[in-house]
Coordinates of N, CA and C in Angstrom, one line a residue:
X1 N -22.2 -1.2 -20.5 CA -21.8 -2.3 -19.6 C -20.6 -3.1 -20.2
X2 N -19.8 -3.7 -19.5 CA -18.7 -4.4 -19.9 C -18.8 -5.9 -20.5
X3 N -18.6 -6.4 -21.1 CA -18.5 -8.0 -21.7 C -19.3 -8.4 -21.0
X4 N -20.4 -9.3 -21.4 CA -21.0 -10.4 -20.5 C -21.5 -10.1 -19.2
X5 N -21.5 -8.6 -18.9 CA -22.3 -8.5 -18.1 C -21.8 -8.2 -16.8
X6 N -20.5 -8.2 -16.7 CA -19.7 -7.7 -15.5 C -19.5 -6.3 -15.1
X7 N -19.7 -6.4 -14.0 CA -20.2 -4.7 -13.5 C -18.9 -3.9 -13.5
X8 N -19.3 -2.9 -14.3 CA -18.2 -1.9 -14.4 C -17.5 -1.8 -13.1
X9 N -17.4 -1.9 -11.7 CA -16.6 -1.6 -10.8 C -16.0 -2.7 -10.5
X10 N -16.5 -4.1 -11.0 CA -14.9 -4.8 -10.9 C -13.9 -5.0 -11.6
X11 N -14.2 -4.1 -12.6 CA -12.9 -3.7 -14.1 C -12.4 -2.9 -13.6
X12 N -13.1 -2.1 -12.9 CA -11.7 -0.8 -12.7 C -11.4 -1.6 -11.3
X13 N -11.7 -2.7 -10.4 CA -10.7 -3.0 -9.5 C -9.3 -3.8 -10.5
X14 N -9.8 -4.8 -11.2 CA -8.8 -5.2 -11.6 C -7.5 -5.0 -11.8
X15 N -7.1 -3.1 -12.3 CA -5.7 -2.9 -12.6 C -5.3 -2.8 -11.1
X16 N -6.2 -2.8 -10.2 CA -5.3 -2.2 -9.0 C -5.0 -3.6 -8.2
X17 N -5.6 -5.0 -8.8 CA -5.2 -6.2 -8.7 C -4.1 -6.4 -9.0
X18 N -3.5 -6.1 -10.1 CA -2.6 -6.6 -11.1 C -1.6 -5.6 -10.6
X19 N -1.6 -4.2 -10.4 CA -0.5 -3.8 -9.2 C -0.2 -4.1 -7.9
X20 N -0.8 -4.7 -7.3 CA -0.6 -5.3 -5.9 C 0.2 -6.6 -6.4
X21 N -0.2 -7.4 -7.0 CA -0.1 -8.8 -7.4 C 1.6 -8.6 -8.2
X22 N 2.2 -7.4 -9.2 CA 2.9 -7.4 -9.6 C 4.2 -6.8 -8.3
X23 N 3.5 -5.9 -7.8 CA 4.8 -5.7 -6.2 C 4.8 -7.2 -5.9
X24 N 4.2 -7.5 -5.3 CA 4.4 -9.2 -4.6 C 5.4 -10.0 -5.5
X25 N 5.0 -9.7 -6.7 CA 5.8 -10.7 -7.3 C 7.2 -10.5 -7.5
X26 N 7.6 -9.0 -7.5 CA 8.8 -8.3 -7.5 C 9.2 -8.6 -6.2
X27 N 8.7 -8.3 -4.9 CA 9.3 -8.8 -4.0 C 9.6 -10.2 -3.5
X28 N 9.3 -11.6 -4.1 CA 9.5 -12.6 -4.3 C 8.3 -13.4 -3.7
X29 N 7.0 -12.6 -3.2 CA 6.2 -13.7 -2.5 C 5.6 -14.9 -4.1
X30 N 4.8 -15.9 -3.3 CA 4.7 -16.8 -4.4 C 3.1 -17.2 -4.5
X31 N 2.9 -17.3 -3.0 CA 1.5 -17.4 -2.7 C 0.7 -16.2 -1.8
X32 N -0.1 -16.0 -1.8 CA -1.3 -15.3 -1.2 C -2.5 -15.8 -1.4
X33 N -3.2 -15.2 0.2 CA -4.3 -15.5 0.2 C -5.4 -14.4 -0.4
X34 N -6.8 -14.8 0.0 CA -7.3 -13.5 -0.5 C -7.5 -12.8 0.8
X35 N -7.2 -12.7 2.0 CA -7.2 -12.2 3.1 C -6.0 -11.5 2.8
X36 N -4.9 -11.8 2.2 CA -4.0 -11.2 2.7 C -3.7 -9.8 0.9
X37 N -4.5 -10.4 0.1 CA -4.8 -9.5 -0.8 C -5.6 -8.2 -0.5
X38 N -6.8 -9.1 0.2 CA -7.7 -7.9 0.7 C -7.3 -6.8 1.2
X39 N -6.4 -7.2 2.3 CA -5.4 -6.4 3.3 C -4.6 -5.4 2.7
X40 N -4.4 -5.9 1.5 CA -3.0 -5.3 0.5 C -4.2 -3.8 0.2
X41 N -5.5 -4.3 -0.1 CA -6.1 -3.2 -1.1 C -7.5 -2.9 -0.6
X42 N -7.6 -3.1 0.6 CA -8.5 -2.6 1.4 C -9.6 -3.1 0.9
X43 N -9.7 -4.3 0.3 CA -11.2 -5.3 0.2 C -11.4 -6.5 0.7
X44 N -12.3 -6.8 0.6 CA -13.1 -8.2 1.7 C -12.2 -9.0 1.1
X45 N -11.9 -10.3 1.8 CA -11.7 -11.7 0.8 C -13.2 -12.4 -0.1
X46 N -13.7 -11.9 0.6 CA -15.3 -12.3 -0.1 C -15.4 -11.4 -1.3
X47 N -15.2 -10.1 -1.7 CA -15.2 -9.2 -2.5 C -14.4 -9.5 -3.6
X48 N -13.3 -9.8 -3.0 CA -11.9 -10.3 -4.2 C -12.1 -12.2 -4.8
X49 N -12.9 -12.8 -4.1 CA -12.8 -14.0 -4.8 C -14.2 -13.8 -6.2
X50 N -15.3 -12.6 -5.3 CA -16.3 -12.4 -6.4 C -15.9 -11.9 -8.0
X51 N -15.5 -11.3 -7.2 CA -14.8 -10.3 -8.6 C -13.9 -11.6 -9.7
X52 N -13.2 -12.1 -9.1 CA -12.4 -13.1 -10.0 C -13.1 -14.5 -10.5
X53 N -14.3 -14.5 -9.5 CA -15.3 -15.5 -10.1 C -15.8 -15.2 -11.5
X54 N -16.1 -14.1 -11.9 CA -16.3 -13.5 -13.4 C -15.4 -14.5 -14.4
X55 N -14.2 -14.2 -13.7 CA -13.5 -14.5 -15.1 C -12.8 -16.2 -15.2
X56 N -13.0 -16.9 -14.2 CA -12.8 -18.1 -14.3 C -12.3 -18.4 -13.1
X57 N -12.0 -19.8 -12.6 CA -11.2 -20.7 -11.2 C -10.0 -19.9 -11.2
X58 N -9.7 -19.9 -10.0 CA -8.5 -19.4 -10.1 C -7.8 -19.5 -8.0
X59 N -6.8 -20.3 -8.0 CA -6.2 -20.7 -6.7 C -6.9 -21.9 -6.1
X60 N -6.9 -22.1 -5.4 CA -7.3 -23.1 -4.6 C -8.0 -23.4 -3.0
X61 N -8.9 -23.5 -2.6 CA -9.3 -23.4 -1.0 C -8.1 -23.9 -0.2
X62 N -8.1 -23.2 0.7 CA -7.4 -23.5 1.6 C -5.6 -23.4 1.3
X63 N -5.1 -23.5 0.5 CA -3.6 -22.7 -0.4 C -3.8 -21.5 -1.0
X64 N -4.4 -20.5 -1.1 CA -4.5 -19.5 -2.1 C -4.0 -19.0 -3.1
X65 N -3.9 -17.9 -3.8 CA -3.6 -18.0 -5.2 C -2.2 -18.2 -5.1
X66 N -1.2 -18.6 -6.7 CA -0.2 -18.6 -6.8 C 0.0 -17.0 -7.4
X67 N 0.8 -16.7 -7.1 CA 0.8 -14.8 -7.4 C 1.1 -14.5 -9.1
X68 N 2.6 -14.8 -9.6 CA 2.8 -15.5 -10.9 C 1.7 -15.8 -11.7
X69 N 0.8 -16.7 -11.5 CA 0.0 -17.2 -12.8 C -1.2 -16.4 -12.3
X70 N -1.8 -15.9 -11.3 CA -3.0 -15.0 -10.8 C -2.6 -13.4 -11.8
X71 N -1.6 -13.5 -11.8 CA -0.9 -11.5 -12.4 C -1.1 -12.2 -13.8
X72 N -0.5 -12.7 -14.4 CA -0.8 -13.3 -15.8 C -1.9 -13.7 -16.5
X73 N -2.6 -13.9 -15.6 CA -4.1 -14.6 -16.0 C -4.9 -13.1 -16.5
X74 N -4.9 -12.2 -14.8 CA -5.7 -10.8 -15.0 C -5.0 -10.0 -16.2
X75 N -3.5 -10.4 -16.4 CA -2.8 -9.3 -17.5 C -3.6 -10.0 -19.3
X76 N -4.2 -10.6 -19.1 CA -4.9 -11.5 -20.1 C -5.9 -11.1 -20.1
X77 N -6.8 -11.0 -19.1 CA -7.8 -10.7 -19.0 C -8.1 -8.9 -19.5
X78 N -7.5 -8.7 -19.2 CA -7.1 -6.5 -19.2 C -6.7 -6.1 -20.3
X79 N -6.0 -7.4 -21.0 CA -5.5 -7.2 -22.6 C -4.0 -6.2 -22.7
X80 N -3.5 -6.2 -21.5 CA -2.1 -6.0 -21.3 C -0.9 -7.3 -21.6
X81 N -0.8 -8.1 -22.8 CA -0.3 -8.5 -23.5 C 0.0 -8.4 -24.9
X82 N -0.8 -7.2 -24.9 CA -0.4 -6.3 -26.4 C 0.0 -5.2 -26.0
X83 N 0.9 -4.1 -26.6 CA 1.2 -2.9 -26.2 C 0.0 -1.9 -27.5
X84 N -0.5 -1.0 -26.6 CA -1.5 -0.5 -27.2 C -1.2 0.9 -26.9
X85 N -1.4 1.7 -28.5 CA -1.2 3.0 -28.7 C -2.1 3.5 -28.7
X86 N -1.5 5.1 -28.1 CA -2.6 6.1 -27.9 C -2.0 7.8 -28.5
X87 N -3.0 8.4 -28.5 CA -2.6 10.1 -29.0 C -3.2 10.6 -28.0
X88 N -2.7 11.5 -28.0 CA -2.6 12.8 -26.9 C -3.5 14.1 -27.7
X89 N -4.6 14.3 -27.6 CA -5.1 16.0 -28.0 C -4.7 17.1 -26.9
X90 N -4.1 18.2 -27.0 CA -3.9 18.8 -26.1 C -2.2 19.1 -25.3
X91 N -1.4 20.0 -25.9 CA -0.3 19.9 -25.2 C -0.4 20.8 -24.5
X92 N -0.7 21.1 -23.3 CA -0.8 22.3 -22.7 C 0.3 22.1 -21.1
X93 N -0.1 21.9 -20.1 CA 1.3 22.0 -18.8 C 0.3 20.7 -18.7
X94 N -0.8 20.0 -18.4 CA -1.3 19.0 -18.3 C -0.9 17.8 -19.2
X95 N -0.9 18.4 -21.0 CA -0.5 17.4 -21.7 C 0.8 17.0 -21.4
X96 N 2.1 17.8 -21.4 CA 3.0 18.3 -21.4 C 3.8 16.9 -20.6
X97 N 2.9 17.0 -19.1 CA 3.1 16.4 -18.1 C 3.0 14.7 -18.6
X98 N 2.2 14.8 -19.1 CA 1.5 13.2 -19.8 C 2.8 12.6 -20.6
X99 N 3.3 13.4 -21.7 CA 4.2 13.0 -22.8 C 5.4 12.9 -21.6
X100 N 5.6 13.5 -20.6 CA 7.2 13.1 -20.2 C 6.9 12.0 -18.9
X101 N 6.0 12.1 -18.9 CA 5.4 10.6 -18.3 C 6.2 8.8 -18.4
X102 N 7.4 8.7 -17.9 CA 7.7 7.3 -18.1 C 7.3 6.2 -17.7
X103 N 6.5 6.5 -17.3 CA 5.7 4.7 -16.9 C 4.5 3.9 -17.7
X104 N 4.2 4.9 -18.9 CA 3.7 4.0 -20.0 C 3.9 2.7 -20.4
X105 N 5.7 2.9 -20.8 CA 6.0 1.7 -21.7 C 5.9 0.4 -20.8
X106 N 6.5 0.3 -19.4 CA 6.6 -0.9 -18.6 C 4.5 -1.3 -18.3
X107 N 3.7 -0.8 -18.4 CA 2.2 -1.0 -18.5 C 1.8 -1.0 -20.0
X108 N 2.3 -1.2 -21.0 CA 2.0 -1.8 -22.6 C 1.0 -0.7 -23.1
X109 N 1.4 0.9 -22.6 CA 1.1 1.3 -23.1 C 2.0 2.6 -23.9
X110 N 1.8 3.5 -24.9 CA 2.4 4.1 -25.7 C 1.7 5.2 -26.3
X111 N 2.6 6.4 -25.9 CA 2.0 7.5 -26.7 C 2.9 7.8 -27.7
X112 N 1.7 7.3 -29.3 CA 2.5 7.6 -30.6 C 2.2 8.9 -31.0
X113 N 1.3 9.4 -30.9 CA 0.8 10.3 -31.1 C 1.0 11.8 -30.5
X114 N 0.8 13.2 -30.9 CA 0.4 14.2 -29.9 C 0.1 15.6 -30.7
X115 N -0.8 15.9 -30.3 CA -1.6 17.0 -31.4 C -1.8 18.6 -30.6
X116 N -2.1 19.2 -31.3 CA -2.3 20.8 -30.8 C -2.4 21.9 -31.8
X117 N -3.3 23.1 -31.1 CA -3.7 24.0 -32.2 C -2.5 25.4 -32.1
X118 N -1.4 25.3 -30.8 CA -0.5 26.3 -30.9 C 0.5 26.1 -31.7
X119 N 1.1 27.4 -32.7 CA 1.4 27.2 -33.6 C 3.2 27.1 -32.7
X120 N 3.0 27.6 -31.7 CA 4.9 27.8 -31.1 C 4.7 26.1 -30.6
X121 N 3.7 25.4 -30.6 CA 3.9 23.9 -29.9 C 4.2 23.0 -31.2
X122 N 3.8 23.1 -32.5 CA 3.6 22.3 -33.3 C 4.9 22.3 -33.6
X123 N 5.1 20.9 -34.0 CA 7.1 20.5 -34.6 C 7.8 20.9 -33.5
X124 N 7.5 21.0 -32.4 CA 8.2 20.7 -30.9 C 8.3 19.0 -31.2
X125 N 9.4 18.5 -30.6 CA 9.5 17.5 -29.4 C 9.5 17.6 -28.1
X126 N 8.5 16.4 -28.0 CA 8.2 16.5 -26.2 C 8.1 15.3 -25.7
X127 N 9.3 14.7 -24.8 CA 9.0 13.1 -24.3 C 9.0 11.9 -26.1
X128 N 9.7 12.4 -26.9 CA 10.0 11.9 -27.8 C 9.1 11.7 -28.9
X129 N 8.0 12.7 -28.7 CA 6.8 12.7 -29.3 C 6.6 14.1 -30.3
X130 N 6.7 13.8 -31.6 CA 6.6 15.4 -32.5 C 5.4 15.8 -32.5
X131 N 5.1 17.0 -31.6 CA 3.4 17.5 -32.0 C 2.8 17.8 -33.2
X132 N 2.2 17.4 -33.5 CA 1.5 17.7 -34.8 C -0.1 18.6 -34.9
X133 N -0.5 19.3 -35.6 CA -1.6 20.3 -35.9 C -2.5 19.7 -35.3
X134 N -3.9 20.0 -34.7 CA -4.6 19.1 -34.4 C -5.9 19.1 -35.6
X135 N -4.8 20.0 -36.6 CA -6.0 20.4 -38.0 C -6.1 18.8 -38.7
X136 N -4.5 18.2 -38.4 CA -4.4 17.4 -38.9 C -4.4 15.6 -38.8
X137 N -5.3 15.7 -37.4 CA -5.9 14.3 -36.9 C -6.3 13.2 -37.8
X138 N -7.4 13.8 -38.4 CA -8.0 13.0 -39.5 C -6.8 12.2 -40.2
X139 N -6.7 12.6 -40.7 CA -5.1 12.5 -41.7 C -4.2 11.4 -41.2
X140 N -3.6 11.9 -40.1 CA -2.4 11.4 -39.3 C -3.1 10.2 -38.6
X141 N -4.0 9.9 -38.3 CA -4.6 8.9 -37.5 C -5.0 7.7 -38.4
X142 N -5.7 8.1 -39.6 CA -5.7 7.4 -41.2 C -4.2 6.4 -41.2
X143 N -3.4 7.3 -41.2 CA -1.8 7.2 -41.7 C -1.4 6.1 -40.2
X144 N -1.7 6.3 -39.2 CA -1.0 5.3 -38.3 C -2.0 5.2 -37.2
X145 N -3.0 4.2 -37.3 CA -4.4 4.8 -36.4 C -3.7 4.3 -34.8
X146 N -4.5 4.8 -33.8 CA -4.2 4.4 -32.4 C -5.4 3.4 -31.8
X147 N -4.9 3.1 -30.7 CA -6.7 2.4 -30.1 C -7.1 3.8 -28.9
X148 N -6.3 4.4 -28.2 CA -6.7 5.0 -27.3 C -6.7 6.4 -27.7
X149 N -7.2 7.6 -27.1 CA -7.2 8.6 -27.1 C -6.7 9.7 -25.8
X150 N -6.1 10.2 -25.6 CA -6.4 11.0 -24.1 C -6.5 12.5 -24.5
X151 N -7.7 13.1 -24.2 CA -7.9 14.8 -24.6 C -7.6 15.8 -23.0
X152 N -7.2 16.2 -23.4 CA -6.6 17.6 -22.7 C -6.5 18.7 -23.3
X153 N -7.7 18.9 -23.8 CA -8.0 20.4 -24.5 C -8.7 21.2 -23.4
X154 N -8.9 22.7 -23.8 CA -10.0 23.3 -23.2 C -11.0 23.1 -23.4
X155 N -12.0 23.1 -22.5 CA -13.6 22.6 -22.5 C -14.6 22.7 -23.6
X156 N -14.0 23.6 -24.6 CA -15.0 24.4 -25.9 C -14.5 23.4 -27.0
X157 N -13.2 23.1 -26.8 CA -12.7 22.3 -28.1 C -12.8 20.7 -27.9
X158 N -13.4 20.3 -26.6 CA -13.2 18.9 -25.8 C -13.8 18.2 -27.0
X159 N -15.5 18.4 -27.5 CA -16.9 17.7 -28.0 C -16.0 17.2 -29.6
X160 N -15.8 18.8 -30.3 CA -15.5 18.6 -31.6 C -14.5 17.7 -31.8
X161 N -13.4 18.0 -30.8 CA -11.4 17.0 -30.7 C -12.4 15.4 -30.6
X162 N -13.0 15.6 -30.0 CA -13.8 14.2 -29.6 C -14.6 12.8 -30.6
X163 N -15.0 14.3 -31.6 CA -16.3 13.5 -32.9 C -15.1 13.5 -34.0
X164 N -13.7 14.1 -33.8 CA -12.9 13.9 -34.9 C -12.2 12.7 -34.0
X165 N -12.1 12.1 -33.2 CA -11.3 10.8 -33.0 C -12.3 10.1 -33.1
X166 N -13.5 9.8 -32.7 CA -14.5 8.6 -32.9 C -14.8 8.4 -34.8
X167 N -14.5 9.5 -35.3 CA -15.0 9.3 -36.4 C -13.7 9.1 -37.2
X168 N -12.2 8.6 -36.7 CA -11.3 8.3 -36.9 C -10.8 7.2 -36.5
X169 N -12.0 6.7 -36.0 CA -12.0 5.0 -35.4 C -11.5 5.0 -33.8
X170 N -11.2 5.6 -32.7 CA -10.6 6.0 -31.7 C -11.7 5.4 -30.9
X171 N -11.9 4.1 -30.1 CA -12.9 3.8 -29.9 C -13.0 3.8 -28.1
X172 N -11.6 3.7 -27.4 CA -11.4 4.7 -26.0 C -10.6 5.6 -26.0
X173 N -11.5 6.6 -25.1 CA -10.9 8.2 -24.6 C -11.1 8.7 -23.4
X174 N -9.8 8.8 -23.0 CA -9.7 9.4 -21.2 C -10.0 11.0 -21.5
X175 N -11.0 11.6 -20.7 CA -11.6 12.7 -21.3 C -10.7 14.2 -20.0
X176 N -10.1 14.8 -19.9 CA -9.6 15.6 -18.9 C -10.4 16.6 -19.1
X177 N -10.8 17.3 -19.9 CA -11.5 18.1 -20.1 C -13.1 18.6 -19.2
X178 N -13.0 19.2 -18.0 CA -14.3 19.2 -17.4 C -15.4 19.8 -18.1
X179 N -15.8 18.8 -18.8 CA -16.9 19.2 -19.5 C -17.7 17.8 -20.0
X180 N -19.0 17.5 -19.7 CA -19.5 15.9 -20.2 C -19.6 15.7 -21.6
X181 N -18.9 14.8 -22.2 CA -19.1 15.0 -23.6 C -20.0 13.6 -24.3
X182 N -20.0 13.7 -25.3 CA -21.2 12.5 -26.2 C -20.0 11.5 -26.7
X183 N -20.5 10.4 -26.7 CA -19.7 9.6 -28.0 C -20.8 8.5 -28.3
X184 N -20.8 8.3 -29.4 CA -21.5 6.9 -29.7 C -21.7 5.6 -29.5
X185 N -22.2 4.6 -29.5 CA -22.3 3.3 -28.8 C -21.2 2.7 -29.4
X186 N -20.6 1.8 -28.4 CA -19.3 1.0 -29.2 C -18.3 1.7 -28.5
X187 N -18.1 3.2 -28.3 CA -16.9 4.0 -27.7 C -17.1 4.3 -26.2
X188 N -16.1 4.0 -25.8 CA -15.7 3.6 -24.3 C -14.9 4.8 -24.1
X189 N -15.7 5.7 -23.4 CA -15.0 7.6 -22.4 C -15.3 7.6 -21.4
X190 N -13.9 7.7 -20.4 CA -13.9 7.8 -19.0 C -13.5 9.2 -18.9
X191 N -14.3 10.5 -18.6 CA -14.5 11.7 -17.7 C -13.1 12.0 -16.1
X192 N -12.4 12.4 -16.6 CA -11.6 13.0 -15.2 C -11.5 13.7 -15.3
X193 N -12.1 14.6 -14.1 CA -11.9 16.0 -13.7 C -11.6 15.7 -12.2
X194 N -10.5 16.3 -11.6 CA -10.0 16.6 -10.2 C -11.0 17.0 -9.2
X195 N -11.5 18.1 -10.0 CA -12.0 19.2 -9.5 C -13.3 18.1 -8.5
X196 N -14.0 17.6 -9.4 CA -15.1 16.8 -8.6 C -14.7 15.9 -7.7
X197 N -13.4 15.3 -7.6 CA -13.3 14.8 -6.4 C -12.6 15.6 -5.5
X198 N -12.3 16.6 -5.6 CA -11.6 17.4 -4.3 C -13.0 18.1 -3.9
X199 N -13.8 18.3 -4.4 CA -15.4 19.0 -4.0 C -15.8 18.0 -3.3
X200 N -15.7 16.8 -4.0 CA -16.5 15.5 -2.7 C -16.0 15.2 -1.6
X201 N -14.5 15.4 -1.7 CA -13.6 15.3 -0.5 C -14.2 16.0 0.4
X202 N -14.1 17.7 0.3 CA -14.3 19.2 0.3 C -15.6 18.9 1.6
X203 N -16.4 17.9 0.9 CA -18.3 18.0 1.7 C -17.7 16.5 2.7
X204 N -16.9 15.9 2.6 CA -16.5 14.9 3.7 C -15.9 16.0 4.7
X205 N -14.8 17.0 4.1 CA -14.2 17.5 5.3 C -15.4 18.1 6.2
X206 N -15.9 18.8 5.4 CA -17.4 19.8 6.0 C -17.8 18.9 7.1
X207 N -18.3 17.5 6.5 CA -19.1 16.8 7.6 C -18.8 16.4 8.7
X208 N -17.0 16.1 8.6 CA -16.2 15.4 9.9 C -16.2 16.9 10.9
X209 N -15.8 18.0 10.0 CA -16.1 19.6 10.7 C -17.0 19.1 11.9
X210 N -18.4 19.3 11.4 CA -19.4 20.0 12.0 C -19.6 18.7 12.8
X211 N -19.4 17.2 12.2 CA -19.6 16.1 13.2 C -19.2 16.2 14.5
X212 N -17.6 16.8 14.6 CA -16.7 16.9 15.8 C -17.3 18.1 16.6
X213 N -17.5 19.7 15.8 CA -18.1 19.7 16.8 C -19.5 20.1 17.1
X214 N -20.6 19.1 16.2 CA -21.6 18.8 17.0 C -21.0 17.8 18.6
X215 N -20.2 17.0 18.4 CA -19.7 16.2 19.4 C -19.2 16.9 20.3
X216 N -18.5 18.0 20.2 CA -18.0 18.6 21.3 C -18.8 19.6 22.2
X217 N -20.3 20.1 21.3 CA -20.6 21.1 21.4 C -21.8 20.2 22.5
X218 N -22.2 19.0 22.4 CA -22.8 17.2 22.9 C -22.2 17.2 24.1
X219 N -20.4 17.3 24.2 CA -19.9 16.8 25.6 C -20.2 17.9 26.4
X220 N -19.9 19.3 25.8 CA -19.9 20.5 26.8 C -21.3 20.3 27.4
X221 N -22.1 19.7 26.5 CA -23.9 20.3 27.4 C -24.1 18.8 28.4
X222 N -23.2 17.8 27.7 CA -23.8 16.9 29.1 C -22.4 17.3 30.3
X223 N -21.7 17.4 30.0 CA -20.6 18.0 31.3 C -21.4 18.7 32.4
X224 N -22.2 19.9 31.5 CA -23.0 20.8 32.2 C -24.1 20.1 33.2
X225 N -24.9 19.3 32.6 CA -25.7 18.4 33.3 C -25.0 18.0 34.2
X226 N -24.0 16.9 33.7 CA -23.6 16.0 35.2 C -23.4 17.0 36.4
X227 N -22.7 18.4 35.9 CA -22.4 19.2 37.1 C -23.7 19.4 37.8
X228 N -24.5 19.9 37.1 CA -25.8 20.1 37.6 C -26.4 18.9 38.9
X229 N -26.2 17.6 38.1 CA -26.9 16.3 39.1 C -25.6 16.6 40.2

């Protein structure tokens, strides 16, 4: 569970707070309401004042938030006032994609790191990043530790790449690897695999399928009736 008891799904709303709130601010608005937040991000005004009730007062009844000090507050809150480094296990066309990734540094984050067990990858530059062995994690991480982790190995090497960053102090890890892996209490691993949400998509399309035409299959037999009466 997160700090004090706040429910894991209003942390992961939060960054998508702090991107709505930071467009507004780039486009010059000053105030918003939470109606018109809601609107921005497809949630209740009731939903959005809950969620910010966690972490303190914030705007005013009847004026709503000021945008400015609302984005500053949450960037406080999110701990995006430090720039915070991360390693990369895994160069492969996924990692690859990650290292030439520019939109890290403007979100305070940084990949110092990037590791791999192909011997034609290692002492590459990629996105300004020298890959290094992944024999040599331990070591290298000693020598200049990170806070975050992102694995993009194959699924057999995901667990082991994994108990060598925790036990390297690596205490969050975005996990790509479809495969569930362990970490110990204290370490924070978020699981992405595509695959499971194109499968969930996959059983929505199925159902709107067969919804429509159960529906159609519904109109033809009362059509039939009315002819009948």
């Amino acid at each position: 569970m997160p700090p004090a008891g706040i429910p894991e799904i209003v942390i992961d709303r939060l960054p998508l707070y702090v991107r709505a709130l930071a467009l507004l601010a780039t486009n010059g608005q000053e105030i918003i309401s939470s109606k018109e937040l809601g609107e921005e991000l497809g949630v209740t005004p009731a939903q959005i004042r809950k969620d910010l009730s966690y972490f303190g007062r914030f705007g005013k009844q009847g004026s709503g938030y000021n945008v400015a000090q609302l984005l500053d507050e949450l960037r406080e809150v999110l701990g995006l006032t430090q720039r915070w480094s991360m390693a990369l296990l895994g160069v492969g066309r996924l990692g690859r994609a990650i290292l030439s990734y520019g939109g890290f540094g403007s979100q305070q984050l940084h990949v110092a790191k990037a590791f791999d067990s192909d011997p034609a990858v290692i002492g590459t530059e990629i996105g300004g990043v020298v890959v290094e062995d992944v024999k040599n994690v331990a070591a290298s991480l000693k020598a200049l530790p990170v806070e975050i982790a992102i694995v993009a190995v194959p699924p057999s090497a995901a667990q082991p790449v994994i108990d060598e960053l925790v036990a390297a102090g690596v205490r969050a890890i975005l996990n790509y690897a479809p495969i569930a892996v362990r970490v110990p209490p204290g370490v924070r691993c978020r699981n992405v695999d595509p695959v499971v949400y194109l499968h969930a998509m996959t059983y929505y399309l199925k159902s709107d399928t067969r919804g429509s035409s159960d529906a159609t299959a519904l109109s033809r037999e009362e059509a039939g009736h009315a002819f009948e009466l």
